[in-house]
Short mmCIF file of C-alpha atoms and ligand atoms in Angstrom, two decimals:
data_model
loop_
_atom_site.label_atom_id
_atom_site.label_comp_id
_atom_site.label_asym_id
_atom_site.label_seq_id
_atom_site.Cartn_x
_atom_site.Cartn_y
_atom_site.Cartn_z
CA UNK A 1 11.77 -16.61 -19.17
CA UNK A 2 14.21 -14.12 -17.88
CA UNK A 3 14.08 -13.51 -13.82
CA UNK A 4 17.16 -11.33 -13.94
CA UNK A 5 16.43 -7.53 -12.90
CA UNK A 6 17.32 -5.00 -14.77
CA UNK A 7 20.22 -2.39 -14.66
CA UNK A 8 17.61 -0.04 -13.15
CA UNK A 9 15.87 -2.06 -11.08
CA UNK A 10 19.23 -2.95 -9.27
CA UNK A 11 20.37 0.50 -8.69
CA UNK A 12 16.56 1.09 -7.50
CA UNK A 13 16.89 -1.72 -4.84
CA UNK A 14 20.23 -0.98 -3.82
CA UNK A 15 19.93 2.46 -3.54
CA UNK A 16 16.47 1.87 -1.40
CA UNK A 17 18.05 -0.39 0.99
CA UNK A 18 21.47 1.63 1.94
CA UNK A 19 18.79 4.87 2.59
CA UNK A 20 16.36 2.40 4.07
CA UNK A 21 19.74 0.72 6.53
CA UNK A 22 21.23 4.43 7.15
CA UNK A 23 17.80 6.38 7.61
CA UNK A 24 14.86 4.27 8.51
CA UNK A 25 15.86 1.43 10.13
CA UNK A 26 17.36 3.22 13.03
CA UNK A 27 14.59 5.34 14.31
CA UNK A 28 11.43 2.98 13.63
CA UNK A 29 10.98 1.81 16.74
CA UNK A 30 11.17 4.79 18.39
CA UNK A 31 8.75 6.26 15.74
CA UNK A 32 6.00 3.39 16.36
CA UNK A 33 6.26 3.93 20.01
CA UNK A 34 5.67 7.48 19.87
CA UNK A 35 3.19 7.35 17.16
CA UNK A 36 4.99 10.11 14.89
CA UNK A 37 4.48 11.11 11.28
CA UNK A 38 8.57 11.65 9.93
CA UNK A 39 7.86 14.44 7.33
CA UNK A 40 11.44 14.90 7.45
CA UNK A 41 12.39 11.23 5.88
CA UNK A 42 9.39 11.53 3.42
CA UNK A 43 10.81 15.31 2.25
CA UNK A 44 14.53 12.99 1.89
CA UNK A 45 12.54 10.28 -0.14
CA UNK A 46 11.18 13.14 -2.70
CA UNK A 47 14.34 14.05 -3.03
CA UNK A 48 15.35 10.71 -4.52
CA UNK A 49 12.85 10.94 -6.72
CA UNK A 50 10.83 7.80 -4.52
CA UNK A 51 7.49 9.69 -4.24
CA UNK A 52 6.69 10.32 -7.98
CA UNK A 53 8.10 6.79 -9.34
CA UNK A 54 5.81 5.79 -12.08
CA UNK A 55 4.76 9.01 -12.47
CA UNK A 56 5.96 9.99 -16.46
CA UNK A 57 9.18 12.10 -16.11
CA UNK A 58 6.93 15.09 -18.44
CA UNK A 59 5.43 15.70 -15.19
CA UNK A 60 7.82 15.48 -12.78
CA UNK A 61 8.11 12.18 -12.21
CA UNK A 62 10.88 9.38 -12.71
CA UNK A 63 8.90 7.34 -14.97
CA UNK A 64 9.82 4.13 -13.81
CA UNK A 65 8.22 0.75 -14.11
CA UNK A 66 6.29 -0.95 -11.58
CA UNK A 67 8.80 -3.54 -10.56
CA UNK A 68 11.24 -0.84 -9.95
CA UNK A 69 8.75 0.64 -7.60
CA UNK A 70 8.04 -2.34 -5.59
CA UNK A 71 11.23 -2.96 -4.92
CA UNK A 72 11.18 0.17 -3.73
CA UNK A 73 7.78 -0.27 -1.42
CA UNK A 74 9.64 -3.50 -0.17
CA UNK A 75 12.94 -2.04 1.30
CA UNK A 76 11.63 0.55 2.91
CA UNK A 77 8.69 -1.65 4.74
CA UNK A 78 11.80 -4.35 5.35
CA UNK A 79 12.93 -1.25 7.14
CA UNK A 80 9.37 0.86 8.82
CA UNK A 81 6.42 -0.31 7.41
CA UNK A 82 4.52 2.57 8.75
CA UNK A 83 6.72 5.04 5.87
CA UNK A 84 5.83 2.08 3.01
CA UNK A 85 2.25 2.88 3.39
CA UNK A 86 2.86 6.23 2.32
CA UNK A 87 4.86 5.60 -0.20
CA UNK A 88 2.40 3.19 -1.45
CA UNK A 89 -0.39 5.67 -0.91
CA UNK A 90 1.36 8.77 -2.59
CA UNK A 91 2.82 6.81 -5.45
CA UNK A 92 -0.06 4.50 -6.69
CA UNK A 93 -3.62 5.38 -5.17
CA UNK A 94 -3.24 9.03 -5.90
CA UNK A 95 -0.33 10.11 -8.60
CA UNK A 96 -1.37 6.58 -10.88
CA UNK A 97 -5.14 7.19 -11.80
CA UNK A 98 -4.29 10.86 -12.13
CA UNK A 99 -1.88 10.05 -14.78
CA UNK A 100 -3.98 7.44 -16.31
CA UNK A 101 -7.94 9.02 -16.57
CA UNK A 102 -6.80 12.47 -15.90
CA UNK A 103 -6.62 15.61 -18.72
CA UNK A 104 -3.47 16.82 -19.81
CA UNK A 105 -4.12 20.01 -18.11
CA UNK A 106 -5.06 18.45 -14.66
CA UNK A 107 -1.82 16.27 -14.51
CA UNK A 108 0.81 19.39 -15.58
CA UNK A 109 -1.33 21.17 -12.29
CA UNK A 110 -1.60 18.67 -9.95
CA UNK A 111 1.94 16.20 -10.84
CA UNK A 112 4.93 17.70 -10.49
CA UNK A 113 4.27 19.02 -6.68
CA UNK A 114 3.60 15.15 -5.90
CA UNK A 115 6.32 13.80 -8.46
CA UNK A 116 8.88 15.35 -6.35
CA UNK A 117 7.54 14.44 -2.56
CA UNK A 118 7.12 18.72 -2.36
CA UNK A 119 3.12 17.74 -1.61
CA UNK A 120 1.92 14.14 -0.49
CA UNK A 121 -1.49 12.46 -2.17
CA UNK A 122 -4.18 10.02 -1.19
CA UNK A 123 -7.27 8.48 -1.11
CA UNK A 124 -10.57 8.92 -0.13
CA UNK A 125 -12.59 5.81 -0.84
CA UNK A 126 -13.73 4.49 2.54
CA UNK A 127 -16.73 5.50 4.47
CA UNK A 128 -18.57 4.23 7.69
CA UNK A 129 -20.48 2.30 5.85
CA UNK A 130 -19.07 1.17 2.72
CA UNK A 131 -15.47 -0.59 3.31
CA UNK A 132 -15.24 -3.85 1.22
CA UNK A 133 -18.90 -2.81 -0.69
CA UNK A 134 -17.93 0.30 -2.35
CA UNK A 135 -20.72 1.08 -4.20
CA UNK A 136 -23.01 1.73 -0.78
CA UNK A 137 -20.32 4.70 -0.22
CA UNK A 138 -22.76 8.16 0.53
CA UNK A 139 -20.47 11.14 0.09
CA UNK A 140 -22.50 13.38 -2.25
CA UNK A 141 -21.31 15.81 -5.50
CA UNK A 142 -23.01 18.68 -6.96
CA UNK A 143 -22.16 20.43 -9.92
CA UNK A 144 -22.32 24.62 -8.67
CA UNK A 145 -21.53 26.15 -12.09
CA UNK A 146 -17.65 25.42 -12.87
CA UNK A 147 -16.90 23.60 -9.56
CA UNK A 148 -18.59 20.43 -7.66
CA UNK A 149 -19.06 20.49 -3.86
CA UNK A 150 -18.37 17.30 -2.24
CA UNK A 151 -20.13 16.42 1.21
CA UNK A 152 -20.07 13.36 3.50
CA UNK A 153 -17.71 11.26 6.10
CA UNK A 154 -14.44 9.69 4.86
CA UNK A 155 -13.01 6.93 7.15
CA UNK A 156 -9.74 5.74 7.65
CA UNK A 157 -7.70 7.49 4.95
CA UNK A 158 -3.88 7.26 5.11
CA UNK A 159 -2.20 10.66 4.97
CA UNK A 160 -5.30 12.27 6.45
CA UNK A 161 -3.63 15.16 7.89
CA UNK A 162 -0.37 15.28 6.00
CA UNK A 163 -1.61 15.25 2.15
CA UNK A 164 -2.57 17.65 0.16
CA UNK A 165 -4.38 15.90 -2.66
CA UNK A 166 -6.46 13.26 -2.74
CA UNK A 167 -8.04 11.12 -5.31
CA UNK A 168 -12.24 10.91 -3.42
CA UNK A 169 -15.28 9.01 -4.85
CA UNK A 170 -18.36 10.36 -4.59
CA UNK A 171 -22.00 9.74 -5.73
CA UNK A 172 -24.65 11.75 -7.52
CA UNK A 173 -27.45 9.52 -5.98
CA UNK A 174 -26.45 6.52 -3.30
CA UNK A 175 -29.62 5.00 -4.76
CA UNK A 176 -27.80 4.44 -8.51
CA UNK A 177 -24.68 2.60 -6.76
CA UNK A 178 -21.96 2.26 -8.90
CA UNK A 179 -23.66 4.15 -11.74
CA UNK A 180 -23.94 7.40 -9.65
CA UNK A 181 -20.04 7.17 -9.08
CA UNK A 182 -17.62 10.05 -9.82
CA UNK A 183 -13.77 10.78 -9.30
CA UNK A 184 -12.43 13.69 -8.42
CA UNK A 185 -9.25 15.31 -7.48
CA UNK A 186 -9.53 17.16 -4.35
CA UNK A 187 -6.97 19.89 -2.78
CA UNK A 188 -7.47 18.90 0.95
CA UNK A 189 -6.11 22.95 2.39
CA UNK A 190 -9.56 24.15 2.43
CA UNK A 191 -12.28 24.93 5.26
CA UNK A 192 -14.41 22.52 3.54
CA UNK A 193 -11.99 19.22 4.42
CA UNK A 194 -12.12 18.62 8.49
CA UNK A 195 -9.69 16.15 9.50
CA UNK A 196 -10.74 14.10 12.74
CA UNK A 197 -7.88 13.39 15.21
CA UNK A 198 -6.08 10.02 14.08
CA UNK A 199 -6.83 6.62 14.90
CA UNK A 200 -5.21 4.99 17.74
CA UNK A 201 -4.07 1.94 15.70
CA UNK A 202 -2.30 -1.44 16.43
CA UNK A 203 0.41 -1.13 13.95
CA UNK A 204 1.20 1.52 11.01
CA UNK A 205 1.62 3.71 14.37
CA UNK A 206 3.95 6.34 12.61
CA UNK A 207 1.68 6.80 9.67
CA UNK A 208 -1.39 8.82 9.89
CA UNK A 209 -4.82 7.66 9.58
CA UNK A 210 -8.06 9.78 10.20
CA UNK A 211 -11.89 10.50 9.50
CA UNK A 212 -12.53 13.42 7.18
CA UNK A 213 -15.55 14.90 7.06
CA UNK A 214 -16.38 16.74 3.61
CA UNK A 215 -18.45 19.63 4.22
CA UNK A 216 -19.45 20.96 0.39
CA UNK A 217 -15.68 20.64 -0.36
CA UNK A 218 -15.25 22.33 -3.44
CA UNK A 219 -13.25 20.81 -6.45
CA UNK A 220 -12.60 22.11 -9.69
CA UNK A 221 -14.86 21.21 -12.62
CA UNK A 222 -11.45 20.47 -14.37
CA UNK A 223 -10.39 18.27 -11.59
CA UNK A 224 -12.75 15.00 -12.86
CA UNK A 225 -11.71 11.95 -13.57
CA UNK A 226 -12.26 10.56 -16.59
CA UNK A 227 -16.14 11.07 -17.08
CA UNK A 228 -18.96 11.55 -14.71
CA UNK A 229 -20.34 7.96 -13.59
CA UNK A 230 -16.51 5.76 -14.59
CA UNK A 231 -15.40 6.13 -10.61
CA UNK A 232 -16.17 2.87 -9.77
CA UNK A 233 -14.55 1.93 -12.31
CA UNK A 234 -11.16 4.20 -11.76
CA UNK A 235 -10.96 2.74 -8.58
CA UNK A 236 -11.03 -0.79 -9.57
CA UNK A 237 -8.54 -0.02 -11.78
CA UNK A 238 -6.06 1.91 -9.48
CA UNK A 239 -6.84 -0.86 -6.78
CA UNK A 240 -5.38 -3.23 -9.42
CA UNK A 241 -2.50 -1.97 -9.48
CA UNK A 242 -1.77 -0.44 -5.93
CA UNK A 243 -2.48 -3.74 -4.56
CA UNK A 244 0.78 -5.10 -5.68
CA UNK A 245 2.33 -2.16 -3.39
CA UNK A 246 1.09 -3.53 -0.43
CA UNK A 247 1.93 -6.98 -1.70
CA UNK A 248 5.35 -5.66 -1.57
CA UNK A 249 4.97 -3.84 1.47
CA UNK A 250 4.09 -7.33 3.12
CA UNK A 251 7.04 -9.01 1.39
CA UNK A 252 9.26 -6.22 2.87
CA UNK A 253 7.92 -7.30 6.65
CA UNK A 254 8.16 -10.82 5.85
CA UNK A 255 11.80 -10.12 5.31
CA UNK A 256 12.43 -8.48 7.95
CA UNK A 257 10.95 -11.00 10.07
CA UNK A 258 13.10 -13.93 8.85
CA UNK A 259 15.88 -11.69 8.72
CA UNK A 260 15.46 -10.92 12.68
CA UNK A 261 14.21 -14.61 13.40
CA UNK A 262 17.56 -16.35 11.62
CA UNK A 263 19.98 -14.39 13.45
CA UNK A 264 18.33 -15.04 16.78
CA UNK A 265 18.07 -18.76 16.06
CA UNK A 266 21.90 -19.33 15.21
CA UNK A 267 22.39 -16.62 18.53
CA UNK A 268 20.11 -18.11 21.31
CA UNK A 269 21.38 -21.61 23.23
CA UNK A 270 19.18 -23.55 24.57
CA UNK A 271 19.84 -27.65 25.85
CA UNK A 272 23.67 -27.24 24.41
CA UNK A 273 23.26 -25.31 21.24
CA UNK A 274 21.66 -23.23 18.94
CA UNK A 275 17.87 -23.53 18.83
CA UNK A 276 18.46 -22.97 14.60
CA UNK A 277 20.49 -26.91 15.28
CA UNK A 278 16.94 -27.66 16.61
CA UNK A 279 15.29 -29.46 13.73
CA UNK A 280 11.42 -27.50 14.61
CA UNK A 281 13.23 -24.26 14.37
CA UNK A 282 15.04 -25.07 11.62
CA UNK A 283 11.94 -26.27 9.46
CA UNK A 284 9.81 -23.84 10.84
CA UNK A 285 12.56 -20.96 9.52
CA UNK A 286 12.51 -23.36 5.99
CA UNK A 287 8.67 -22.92 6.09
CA UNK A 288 9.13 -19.13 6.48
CA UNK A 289 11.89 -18.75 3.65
CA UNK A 290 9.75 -20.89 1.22
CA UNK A 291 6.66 -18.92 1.00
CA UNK A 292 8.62 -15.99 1.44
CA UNK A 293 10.22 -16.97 -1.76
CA UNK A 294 6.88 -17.98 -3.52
CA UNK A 295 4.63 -14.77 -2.60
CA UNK A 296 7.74 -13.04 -3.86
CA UNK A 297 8.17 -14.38 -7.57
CA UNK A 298 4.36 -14.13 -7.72
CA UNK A 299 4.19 -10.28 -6.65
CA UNK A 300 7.28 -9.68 -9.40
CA UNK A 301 5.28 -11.38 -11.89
CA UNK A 302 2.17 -9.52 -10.87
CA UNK A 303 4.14 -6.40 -11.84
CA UNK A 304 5.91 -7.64 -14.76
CA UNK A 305 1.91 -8.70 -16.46
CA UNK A 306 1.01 -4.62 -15.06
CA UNK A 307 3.20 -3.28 -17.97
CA UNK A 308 1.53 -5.20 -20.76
CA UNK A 309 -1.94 -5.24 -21.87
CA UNK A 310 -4.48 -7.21 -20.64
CA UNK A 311 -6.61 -7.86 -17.57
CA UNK A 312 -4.79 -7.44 -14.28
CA UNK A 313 -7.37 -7.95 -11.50
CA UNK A 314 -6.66 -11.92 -11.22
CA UNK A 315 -3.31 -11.64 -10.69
CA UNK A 316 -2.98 -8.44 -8.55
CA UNK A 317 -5.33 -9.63 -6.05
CA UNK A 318 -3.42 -13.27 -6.04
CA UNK A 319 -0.26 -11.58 -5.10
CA UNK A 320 -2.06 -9.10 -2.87
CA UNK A 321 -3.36 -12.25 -1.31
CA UNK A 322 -0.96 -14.55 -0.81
CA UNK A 323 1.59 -12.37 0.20
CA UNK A 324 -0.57 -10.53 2.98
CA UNK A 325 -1.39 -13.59 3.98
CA UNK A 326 2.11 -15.29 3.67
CA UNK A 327 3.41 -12.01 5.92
CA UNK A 328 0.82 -12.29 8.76
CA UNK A 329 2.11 -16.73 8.95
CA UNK A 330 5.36 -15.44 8.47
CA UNK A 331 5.66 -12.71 11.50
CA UNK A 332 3.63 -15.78 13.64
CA UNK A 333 6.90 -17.77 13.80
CA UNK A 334 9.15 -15.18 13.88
CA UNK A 335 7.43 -14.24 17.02
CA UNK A 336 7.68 -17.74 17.69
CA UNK A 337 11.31 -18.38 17.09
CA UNK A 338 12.37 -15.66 19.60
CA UNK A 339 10.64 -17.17 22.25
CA UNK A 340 9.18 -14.72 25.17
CA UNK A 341 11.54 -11.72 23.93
CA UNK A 342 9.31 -12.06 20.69
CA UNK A 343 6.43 -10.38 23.34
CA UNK A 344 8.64 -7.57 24.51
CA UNK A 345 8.66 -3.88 22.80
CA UNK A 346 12.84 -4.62 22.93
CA UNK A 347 12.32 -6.75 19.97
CA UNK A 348 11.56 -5.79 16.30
CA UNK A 349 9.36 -8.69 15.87
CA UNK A 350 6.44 -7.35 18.14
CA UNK A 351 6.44 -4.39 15.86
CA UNK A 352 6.67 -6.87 12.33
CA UNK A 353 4.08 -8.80 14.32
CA UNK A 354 1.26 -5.62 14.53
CA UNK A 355 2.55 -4.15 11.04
CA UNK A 356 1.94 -7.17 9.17
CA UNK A 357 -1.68 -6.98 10.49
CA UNK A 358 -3.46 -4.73 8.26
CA UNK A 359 -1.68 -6.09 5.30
CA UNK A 360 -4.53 -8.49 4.75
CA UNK A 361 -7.27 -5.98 5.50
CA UNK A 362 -6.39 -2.29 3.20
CA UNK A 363 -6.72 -2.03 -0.07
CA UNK A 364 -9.01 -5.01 -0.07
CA UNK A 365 -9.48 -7.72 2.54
CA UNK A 366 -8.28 -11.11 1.83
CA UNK A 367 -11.98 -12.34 1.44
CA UNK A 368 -12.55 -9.10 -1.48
CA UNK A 369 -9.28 -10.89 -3.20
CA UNK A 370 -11.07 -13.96 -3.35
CA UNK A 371 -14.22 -12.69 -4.79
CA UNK A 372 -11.80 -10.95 -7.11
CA UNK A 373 -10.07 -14.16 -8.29
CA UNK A 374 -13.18 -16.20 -8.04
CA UNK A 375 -15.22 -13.52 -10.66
CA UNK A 376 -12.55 -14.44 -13.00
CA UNK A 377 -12.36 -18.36 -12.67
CA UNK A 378 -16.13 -17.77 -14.31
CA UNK A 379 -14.70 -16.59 -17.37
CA UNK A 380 -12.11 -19.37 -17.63
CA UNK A 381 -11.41 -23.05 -19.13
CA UNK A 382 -8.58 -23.59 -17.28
CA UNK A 383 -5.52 -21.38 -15.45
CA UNK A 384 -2.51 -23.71 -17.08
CA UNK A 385 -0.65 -21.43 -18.44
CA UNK A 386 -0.24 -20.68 -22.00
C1 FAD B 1 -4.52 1.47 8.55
C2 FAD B 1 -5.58 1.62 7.51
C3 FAD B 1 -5.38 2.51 6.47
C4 FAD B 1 -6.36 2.68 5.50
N1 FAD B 1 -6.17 3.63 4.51
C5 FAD B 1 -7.20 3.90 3.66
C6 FAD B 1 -7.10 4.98 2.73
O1 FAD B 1 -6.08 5.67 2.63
N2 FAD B 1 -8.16 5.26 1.93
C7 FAD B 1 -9.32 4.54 1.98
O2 FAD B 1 -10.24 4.83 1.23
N3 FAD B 1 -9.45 3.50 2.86
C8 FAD B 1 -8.42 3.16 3.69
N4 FAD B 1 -8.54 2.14 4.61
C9 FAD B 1 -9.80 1.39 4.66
C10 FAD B 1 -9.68 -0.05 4.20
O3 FAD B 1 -9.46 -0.10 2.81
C11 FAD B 1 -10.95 -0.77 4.65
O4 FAD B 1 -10.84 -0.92 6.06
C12 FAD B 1 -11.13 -2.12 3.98
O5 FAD B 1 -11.42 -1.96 2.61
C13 FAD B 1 -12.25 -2.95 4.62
O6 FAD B 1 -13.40 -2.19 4.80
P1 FAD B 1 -14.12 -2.17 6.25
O7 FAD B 1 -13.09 -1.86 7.25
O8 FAD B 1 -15.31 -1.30 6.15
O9 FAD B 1 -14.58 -3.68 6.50
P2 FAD B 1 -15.94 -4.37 5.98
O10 FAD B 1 -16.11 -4.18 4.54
O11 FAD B 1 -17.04 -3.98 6.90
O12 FAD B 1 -15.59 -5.91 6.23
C14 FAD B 1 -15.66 -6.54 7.52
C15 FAD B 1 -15.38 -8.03 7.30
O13 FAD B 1 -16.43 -8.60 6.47
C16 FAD B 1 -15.83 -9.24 5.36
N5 FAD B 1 -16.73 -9.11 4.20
C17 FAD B 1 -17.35 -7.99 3.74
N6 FAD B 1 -18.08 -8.27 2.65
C18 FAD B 1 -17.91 -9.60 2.39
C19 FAD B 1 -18.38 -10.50 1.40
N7 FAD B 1 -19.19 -10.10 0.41
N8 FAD B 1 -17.97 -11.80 1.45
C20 FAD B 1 -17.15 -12.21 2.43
N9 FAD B 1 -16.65 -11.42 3.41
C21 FAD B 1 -17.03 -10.12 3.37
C22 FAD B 1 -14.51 -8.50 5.14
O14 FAD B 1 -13.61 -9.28 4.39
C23 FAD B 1 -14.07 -8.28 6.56
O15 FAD B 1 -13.47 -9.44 7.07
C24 FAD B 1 -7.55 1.92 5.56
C25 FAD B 1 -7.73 1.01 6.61
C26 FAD B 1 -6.77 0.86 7.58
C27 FAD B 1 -7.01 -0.11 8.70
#
């Protein structure tokens, strides 16, 4: 067992967190309060090669591995949460299935403008009504000679107005659920994509999140994934591994919380000293560093397992869950520790406090995790490890 990181994974993390200290840190309040997209930091952030990190170098990408990336995710949400997600979103839910199910000539077309942050990416999986039960999802394909024309509503999809491309699932026939499900890659600067004005949200406030309407959006036949009726199962696979970004996106808020909650505790006196020298601080900032620690190993791990073959659902949704979760406990007593300034806008915590929030609801609610994990204790004996 080796938990040492490697040369590159250093030089990722350190890099990350000077630009995340210099860069991000300093404006994200400010950002959150006035609700604003920073397409200048994410144009800095291609140029560092952070936008296109797993994607493979041949197209434009710095073909890292995926701890190297969540490190990444993790520094810059210690830093603004709100630019995490669309790291997350850019890196993993668009530019990793494309790589994976898409044809040679799709990803030389469509990579390299994401790989280097020149164009940002999503996803369009959500729908009024199909969140956690994907399969109900109604947005429609035809095939029109060499094109399909995608119609329906989109909901809640990060990047709404500032991507470009976007991985969408659609349907042939709601009735055939997941059988009926395609993937397609879909250039978003066209009449038929209408992006609704964006939600007025209680964190994530500097990252965008709209509607779309798709209104026989038209798609190239070349732009499929994999083969007609394997969306379903494209998605399942990209949310396998784009969980463990917003695992790490909740470890980065975690840490930022403790970070902010320590230094007030050994700063604020109260009845003749420190409240850290009061032992119910004190174990509640233990309690914080602990399963800050734990969700931590386990989301490394998680990533680690991603490069090797095998089944990855059980473990991404574990770290997906117990980190999330970990985060929202985690922000709780930071707020907490700080006392009636952890209720005031002057103080990063309220901000940690409504970032952490969604962490256990995108990408899979906590519940979805635990159906997740719970399919797979079916198939097993036992979960010692071998
Ligand atoms: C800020 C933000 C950004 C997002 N970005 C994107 C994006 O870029 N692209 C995209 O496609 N989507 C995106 N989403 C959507 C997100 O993935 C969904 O909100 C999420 O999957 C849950 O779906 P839902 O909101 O419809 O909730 P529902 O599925 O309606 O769930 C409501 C509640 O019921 C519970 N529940 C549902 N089914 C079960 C069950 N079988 N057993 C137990 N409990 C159950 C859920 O856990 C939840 O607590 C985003 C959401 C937010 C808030």
């Amino acid at each position: 067992m080796d938990f040492e990181f490697s040369e590159q994974q250093r030089m990722v993390r350190d890099m990350v967190r000077a630009f995340a200290a210099d860069r991000l840190r300093p404006g994200a309040a400010a950002r959150d309060e006035r609700g604003e997209f920073p397409a200048d930091i994410f144009r800095e952030l291609g140029e560092l090669g952070l936008l296109g990190m797993m994607t493979p170098e041949a197209y434009g990408g710095a073909g890292m591995d995926a701890l190297s990336y969540l490190l990444a995710v993790e520094e810059i949400a210690r830093a603004d949460a709100s630019v995490a997600v669309g790291v997350s979103v850019t890196n993993s839910v668009c530019q990793w299935p494309i790589a994976r199910f898409g044809s040679d000539e799709l990803k030389a077309r469509v990579l390299p403008p994401l790989a280097r942050g020149e164009v940002l990416g999503g996803i369009m999986l959500t729908e009024p009504a199909a969140g956690s039960d994907l399969a109900a999802l109604r947005t429609t394909y035809r095939r029109d000679r060499d094109r399909f024309l995608l119609s329906g509503s989109k909901a809640w999809i990060t990047g709404a107005s500032v991507g470009a491309i976007f991985v969408v699932l659609a349907t042939k026939d709601p009735s055939l659920r997941a059988r009926g499900i395609s993937a397609f890659v879909l250039d978003a600067r066209q009449p038929g994509v209408v992006v609704h004005p964006p939600e007025k949200k209680m964190g994530l406030r500097s990252s965008v999140t709209a509607a779309v309407t798709l209104e026989d959006a038209e798609v190239p036949a070349a732009n499929l994934l994999g083969s007609e009726g394997e969306g379903m199962k494209i998605a399942l696979a990209t949310l396998d591994h784009s969980r463990l970004g917003i695992a790490a996106q909740a470890l980065g808020i975690a840490q930022a919380a403790l970070d902010e909650a320590m230094t007030y505790a050994k700063q604020r006196q109260q009845f003749g000293k420190a409240i850290i020298e009061h032992q119910a601080v004190g174990f509640r900032l233990a309690d914080m560093d602990a399963e800050l620690e734990a969700a931590r190993w386990l989301t490394y791990r998680a990533a680690w397992l991603s490069e090797r073959a095998g089944k990855l659902s059980r473990t991404s949704a574990q770290a997906k869950l117990v980190a999330s979760e970990m985060a929202n406990r985690v922000v709780a007593h930071a707020v907490q520790v700080h006392g009636g300034y952890g209720f005031s806008r002057e103080f990063a915590v309220e901000r940690l406090y409504r970032d952490a929030r969604v962490t256990t609801i995108y990408e899979g609610t906590s519940e979805v995790q635990r159906m997740v994990i719970a399919r797979a204790l079916r198939d097993l004996e036992t979960t010692a490890p071998m």
